[in-house]
PDB file of C-alpha atoms and ligand atoms in Angstrom:
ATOM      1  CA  UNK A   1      -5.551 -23.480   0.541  1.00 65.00           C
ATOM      2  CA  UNK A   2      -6.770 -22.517  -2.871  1.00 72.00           C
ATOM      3  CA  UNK A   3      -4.943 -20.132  -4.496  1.00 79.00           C
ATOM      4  CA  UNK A   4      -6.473 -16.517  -5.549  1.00 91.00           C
ATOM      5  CA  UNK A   5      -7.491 -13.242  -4.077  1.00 94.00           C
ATOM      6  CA  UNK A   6      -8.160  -9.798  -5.735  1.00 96.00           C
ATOM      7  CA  UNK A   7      -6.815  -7.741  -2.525  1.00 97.00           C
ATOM      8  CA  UNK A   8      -6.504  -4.058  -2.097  1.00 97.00           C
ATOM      9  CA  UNK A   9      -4.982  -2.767   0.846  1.00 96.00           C
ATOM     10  CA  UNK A  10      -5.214   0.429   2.745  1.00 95.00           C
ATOM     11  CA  UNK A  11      -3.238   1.962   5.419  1.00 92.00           C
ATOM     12  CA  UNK A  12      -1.557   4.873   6.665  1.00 90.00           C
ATOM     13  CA  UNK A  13       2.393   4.798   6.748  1.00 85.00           C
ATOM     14  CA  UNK A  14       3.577   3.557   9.237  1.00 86.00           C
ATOM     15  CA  UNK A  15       0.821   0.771   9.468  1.00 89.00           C
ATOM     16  CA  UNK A  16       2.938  -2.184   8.209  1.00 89.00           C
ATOM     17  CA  UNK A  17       0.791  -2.026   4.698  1.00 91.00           C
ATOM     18  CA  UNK A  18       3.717  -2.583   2.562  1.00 90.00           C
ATOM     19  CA  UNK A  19       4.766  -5.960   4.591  1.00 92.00           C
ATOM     20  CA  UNK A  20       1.780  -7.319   5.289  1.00 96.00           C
ATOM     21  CA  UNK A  21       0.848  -6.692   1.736  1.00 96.00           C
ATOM     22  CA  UNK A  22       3.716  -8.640   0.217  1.00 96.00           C
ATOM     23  CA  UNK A  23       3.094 -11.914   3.179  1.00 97.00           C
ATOM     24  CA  UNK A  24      -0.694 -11.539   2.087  1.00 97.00           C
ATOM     25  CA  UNK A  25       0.397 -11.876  -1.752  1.00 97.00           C
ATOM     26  CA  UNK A  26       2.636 -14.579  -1.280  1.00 96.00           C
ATOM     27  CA  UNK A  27      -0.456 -16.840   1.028  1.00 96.00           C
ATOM     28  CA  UNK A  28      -2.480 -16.612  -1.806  1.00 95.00           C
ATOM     29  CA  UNK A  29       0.138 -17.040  -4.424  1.00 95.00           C
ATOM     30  CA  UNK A  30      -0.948 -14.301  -6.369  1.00 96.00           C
ATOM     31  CA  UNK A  31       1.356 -10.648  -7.633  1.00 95.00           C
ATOM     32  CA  UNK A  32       2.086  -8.095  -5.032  1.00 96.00           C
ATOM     33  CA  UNK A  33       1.417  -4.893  -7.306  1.00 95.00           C
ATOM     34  CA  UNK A  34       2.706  -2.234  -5.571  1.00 92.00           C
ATOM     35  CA  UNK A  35       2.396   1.864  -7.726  1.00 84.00           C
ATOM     36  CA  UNK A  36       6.111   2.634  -7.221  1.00 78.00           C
ATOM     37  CA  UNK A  37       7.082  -0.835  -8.561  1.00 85.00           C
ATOM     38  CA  UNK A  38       4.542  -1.286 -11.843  1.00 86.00           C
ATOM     39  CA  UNK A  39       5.284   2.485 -12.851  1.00 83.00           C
ATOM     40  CA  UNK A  40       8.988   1.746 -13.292  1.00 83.00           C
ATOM     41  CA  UNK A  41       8.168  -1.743 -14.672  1.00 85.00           C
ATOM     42  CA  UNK A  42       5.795  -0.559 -17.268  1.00 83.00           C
ATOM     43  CA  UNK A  43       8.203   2.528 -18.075  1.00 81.00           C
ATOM     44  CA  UNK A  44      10.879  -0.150 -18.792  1.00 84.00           C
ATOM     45  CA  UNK A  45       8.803  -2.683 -20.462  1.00 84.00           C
ATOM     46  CA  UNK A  46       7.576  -0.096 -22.661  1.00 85.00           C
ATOM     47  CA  UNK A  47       3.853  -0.717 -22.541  1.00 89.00           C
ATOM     48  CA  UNK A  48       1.720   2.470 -23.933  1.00 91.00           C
ATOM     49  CA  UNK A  49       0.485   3.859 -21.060  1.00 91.00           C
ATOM     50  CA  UNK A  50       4.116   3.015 -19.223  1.00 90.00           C
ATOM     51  CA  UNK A  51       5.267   5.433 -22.066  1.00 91.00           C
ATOM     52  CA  UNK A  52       2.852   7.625 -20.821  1.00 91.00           C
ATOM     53  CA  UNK A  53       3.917   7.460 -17.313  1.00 89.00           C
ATOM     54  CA  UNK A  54       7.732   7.445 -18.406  1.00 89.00           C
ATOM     55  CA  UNK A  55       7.777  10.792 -19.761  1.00 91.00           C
ATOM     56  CA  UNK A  56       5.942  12.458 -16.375  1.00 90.00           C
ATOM     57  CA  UNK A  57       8.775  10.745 -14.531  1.00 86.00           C
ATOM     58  CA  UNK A  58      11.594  11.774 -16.184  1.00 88.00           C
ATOM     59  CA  UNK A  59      10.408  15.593 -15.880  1.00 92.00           C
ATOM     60  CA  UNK A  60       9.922  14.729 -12.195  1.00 88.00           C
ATOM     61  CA  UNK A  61       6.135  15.643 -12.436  1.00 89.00           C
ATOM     62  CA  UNK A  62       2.810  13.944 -10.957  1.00 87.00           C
ATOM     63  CA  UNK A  63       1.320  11.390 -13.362  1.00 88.00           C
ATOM     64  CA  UNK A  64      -2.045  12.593 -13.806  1.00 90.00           C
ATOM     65  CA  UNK A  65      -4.906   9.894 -12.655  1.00 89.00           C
ATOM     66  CA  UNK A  66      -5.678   8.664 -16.209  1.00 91.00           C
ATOM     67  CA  UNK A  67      -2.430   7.595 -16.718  1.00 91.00           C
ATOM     68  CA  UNK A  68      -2.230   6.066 -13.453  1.00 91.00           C
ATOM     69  CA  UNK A  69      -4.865   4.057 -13.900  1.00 93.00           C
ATOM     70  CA  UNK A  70      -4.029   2.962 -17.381  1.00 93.00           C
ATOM     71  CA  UNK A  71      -0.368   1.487 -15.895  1.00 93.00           C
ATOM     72  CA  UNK A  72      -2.747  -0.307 -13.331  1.00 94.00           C
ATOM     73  CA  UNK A  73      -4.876  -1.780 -15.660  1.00 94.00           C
ATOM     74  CA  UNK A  74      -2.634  -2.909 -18.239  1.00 93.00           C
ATOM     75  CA  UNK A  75      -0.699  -4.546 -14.984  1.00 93.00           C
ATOM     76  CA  UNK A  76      -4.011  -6.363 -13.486  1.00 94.00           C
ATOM     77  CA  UNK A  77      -4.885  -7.276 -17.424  1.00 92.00           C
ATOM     78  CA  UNK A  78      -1.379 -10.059 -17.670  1.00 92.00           C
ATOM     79  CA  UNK A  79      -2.120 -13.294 -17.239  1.00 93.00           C
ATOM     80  CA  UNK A  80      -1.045 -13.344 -13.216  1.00 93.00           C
ATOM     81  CA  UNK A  81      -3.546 -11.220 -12.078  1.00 94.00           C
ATOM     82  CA  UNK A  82      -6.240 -12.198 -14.598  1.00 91.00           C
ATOM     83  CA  UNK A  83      -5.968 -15.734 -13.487  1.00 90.00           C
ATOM     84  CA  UNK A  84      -5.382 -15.660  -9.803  1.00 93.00           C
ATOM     85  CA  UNK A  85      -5.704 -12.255  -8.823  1.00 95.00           C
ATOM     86  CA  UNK A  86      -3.764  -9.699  -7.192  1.00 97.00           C
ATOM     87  CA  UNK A  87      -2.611  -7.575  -4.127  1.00 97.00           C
ATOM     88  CA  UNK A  88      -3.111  -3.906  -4.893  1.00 96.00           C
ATOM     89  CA  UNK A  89      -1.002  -1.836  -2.530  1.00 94.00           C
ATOM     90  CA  UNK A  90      -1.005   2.129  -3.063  1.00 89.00           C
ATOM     91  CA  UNK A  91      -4.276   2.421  -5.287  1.00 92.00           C
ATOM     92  CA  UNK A  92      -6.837   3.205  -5.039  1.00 94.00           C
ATOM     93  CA  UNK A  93      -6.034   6.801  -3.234  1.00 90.00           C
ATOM     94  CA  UNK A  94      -8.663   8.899  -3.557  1.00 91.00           C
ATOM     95  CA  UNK A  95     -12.529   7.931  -4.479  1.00 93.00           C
ATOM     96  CA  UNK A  96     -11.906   9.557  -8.057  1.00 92.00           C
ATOM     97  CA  UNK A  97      -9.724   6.860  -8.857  1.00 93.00           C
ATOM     98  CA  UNK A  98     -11.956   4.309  -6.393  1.00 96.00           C
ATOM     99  CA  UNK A  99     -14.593   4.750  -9.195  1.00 96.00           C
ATOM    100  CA  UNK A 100     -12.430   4.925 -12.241  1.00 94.00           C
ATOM    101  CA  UNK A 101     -10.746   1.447 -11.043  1.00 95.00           C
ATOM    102  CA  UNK A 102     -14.161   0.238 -10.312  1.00 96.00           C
ATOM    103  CA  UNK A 103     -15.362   1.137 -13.787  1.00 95.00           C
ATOM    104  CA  UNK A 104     -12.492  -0.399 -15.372  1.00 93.00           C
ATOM    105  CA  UNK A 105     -12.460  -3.896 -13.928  1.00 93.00           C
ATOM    106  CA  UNK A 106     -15.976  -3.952 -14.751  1.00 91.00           C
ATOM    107  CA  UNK A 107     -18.141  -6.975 -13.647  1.00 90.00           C
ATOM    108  CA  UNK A 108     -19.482  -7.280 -10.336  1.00 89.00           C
ATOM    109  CA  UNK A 109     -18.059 -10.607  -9.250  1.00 88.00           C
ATOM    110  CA  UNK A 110     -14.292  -9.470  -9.617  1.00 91.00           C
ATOM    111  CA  UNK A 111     -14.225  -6.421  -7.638  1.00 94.00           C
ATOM    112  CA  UNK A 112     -11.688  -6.936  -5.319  1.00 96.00           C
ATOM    113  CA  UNK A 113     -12.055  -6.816  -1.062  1.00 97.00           C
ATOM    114  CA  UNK A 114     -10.708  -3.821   0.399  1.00 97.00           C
ATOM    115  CA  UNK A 115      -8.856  -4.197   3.478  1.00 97.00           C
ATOM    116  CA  UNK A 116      -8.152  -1.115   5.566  1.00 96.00           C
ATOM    117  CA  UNK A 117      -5.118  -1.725   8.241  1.00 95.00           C
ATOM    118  CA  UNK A 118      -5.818   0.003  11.346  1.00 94.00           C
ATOM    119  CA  UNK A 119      -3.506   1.515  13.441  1.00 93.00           C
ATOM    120  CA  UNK A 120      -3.881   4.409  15.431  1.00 91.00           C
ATOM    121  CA  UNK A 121      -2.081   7.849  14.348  1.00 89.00           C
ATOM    122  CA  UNK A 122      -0.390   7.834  18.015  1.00 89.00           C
ATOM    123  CA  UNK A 123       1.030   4.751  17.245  1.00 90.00           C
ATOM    124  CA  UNK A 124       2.203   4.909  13.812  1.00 90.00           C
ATOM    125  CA  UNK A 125       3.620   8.372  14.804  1.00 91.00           C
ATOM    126  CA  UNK A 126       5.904   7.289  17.506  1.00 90.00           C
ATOM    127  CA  UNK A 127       7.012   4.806  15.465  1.00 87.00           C
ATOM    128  CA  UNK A 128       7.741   7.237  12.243  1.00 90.00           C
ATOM    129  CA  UNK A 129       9.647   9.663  15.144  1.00 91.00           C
ATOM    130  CA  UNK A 130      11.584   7.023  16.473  1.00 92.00           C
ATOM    131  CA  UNK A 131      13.143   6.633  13.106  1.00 91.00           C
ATOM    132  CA  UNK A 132      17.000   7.438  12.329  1.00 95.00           C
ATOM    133  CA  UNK A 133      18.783   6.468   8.692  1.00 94.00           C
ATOM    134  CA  UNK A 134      22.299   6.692   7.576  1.00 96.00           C
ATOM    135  CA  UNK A 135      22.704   9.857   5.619  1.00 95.00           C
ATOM    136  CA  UNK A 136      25.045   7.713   3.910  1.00 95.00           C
ATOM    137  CA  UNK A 137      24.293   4.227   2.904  1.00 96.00           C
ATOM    138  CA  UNK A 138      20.655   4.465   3.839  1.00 92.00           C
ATOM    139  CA  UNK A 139      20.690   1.714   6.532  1.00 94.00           C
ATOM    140  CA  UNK A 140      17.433   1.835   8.681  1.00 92.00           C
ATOM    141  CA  UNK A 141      17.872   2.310  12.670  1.00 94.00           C
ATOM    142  CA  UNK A 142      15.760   3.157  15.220  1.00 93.00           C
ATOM    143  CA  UNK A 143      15.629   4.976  19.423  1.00 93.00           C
ATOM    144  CA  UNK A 144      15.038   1.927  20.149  1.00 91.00           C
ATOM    145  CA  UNK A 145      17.712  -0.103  18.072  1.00 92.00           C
ATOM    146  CA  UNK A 146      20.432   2.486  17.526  1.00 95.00           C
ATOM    147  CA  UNK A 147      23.444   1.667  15.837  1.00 96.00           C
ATOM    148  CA  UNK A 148      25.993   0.205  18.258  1.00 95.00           C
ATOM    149  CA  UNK A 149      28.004   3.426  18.675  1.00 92.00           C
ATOM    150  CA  UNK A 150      26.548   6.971  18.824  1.00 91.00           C
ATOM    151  CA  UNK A 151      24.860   7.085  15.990  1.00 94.00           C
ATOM    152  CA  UNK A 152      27.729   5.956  13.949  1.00 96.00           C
ATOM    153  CA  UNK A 153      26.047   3.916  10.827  1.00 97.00           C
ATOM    154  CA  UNK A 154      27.392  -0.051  11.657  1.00 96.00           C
ATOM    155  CA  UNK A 155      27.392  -0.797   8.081  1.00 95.00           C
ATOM    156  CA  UNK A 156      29.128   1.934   6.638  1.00 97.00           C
ATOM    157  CA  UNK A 157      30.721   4.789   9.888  1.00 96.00           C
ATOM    158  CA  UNK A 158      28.311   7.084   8.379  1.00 96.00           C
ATOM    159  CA  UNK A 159      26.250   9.658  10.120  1.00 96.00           C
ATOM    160  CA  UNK A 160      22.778   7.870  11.509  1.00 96.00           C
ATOM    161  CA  UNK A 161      20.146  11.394  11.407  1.00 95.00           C
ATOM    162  CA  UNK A 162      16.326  11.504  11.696  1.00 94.00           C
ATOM    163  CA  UNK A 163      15.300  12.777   8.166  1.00 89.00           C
ATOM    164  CA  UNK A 164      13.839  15.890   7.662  1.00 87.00           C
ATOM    165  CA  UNK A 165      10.921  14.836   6.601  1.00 85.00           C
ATOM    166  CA  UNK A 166      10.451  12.404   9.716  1.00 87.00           C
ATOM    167  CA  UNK A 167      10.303  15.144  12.149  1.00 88.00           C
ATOM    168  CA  UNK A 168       6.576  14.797  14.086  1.00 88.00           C
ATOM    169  CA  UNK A 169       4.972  17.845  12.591  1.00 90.00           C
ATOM    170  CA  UNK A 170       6.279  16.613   9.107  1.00 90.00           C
ATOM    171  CA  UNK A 171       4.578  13.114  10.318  1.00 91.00           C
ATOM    172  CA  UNK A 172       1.687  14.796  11.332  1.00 91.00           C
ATOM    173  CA  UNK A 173       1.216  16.865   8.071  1.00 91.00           C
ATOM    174  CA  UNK A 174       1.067  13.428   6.130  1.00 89.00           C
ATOM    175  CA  UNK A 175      -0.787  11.636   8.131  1.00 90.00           C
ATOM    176  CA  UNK A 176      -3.632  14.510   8.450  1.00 91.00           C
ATOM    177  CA  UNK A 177      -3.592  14.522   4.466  1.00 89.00           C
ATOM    178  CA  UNK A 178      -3.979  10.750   4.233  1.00 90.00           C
ATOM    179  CA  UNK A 179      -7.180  10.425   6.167  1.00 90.00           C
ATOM    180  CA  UNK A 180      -8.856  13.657   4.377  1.00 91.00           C
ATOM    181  CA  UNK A 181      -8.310  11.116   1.519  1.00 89.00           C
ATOM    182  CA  UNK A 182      -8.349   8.155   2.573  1.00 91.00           C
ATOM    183  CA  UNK A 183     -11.998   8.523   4.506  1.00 91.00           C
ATOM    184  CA  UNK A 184     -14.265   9.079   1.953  1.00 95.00           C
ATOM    185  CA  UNK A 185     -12.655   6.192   0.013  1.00 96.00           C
ATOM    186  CA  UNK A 186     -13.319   3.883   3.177  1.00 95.00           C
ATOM    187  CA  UNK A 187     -16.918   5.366   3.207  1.00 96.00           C
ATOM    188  CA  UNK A 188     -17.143   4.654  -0.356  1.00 97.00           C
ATOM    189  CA  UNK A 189     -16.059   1.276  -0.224  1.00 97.00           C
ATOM    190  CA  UNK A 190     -18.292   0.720   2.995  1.00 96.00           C
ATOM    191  CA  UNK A 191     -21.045   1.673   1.349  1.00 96.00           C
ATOM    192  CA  UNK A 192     -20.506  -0.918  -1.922  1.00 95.00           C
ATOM    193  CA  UNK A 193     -19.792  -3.714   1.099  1.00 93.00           C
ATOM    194  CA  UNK A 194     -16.334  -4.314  -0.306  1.00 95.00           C
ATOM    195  CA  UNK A 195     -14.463  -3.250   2.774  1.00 96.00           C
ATOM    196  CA  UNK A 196     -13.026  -5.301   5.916  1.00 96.00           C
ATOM    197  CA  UNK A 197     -11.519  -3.187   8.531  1.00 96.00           C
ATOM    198  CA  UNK A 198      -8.375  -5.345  10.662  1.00 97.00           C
ATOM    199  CA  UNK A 199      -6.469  -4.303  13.406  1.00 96.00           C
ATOM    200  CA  UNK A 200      -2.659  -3.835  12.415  1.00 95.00           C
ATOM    201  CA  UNK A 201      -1.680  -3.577  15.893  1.00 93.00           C
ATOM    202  CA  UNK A 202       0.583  -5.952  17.506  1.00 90.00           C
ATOM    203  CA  UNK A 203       3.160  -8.847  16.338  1.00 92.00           C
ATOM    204  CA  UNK A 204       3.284  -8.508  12.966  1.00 93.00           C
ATOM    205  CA  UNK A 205       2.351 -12.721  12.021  1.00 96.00           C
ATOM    206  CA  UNK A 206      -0.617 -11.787  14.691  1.00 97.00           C
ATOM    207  CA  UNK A 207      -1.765  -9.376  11.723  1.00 96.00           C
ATOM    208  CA  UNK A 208      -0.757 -11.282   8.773  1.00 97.00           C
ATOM    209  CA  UNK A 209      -2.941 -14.097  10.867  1.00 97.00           C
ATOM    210  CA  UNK A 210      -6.080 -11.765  10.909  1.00 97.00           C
ATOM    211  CA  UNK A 211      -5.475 -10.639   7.673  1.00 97.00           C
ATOM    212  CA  UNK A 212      -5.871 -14.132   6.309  1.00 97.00           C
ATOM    213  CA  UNK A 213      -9.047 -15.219   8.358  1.00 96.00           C
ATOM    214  CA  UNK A 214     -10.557 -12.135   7.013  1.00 96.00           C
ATOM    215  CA  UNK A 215      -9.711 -12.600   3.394  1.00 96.00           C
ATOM    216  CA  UNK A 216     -10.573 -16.517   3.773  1.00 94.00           C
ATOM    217  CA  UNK A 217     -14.286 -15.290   5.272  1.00 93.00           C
ATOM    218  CA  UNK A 218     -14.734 -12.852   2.271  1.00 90.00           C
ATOM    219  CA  UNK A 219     -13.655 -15.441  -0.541  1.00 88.00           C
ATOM    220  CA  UNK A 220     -16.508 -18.125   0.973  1.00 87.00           C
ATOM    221  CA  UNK A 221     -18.878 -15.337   0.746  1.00 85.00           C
ATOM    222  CA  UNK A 222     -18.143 -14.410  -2.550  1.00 78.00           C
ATOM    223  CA  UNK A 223     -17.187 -17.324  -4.139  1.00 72.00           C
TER     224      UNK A 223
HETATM  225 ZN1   ZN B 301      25.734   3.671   6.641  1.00 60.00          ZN
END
């Protein structure tokens, strides 16, 4: 296997994105770059957009797309991700900042592949609904691997409770907003010929598995 992919993935929660994103990185050998990671990196490491982004953080507000996109560029400009490439995991999210990211990698040949993970919203919503979490340490459970006794937290004897936000109309709410987004950037990307759709159902090294013959097929045609 040679090393090297430029990789953006897309999928709703629930999906698996987030693991399959990190197993994809590490085949390839290349830097998992995930938004909530690289905006407290570049905050810390003090780079001028991270400064940017720092100071909408600390005030608890959005950082507007601009900035966004200059903490993701500065990120896929180090040597890692010039060299080898990247996976991108949580940007693009809307076309807006499809076409700005576009526009600032530049030349044709290193746009990356776009791979959308698809699950099925009845799927990924059973599994968000089945969730449960220790109000106090934050271990993860689930109804169908409970903590041993009545939702008593194993780790800690805390209180295991389905978060508010994990109720199914809460679910529902999110999911509804992600594909108003998340469609016309699929289109978009469609339309350009930089997107691979894979199934995300099933055992999870099944995906990771289809994921890689996919990526593998792309990087011979674009070579
Ligand atoms: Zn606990």
């Amino acid at each position: 296997m040679v090393p090297g992919v430029r990789l953006v993935v897309l999928g709703k929660q629930g999906a698996g994105k987030g693991t399959q994103a990190v197993r994809v990185a590490r085949h390839y050998v290349v830097p998992h770059i995930s938004t909530g990671d690289i905006f407290r990196a570049a905050a810390k490491s003090g780079t001028p957009f991270g400064k940017r982004a720092a100071e909408y953080m600390e005030r608890g507000e959005l950082i507007p797309d601009d900035v966004v996109l200059g903490v993701v560029m500065e990120r896929l400009e180090q040597k890692d991700a010039k060299g080898r490439g990247y996976v991108l995991d949580g940007f693009p999210r809307t076309v807006k900042q499809a076409v700005a990211l576009s526009e600032g990698i530049g030349a044709p040949q290193e746009q990356p592949l776009v791979v959308d993970l698809e699950v099925p919203t009845d799927v990924v919503l059973t599994r968000l609904a089945a969730r449960r979490v220790c109000s106090d340490c934050g271990a993860n459970y689930s109804t169908s691997s409970p903590p041993k006794t009545d939702w008593i937290c194993d780790v800690c004897g805390g209180e295991v409770v389905q978060r508010e936000d994990d109720t199914e109309a809460a679910i529902r709410r999110r999911l509804d907003l992600y594909e108003e987004q998340t469609e016309p950037l699929i289109a978009w990307y469609m339309e350009r010929r930089q997107l691979s759709t894979v199934d995300g159902l099933g055992d999870p090294d099944k995906v990771t598995e289809r994921l890689i013959r996919t990526i593998d097929h792309w990087r011979e045609m674009n070579p």
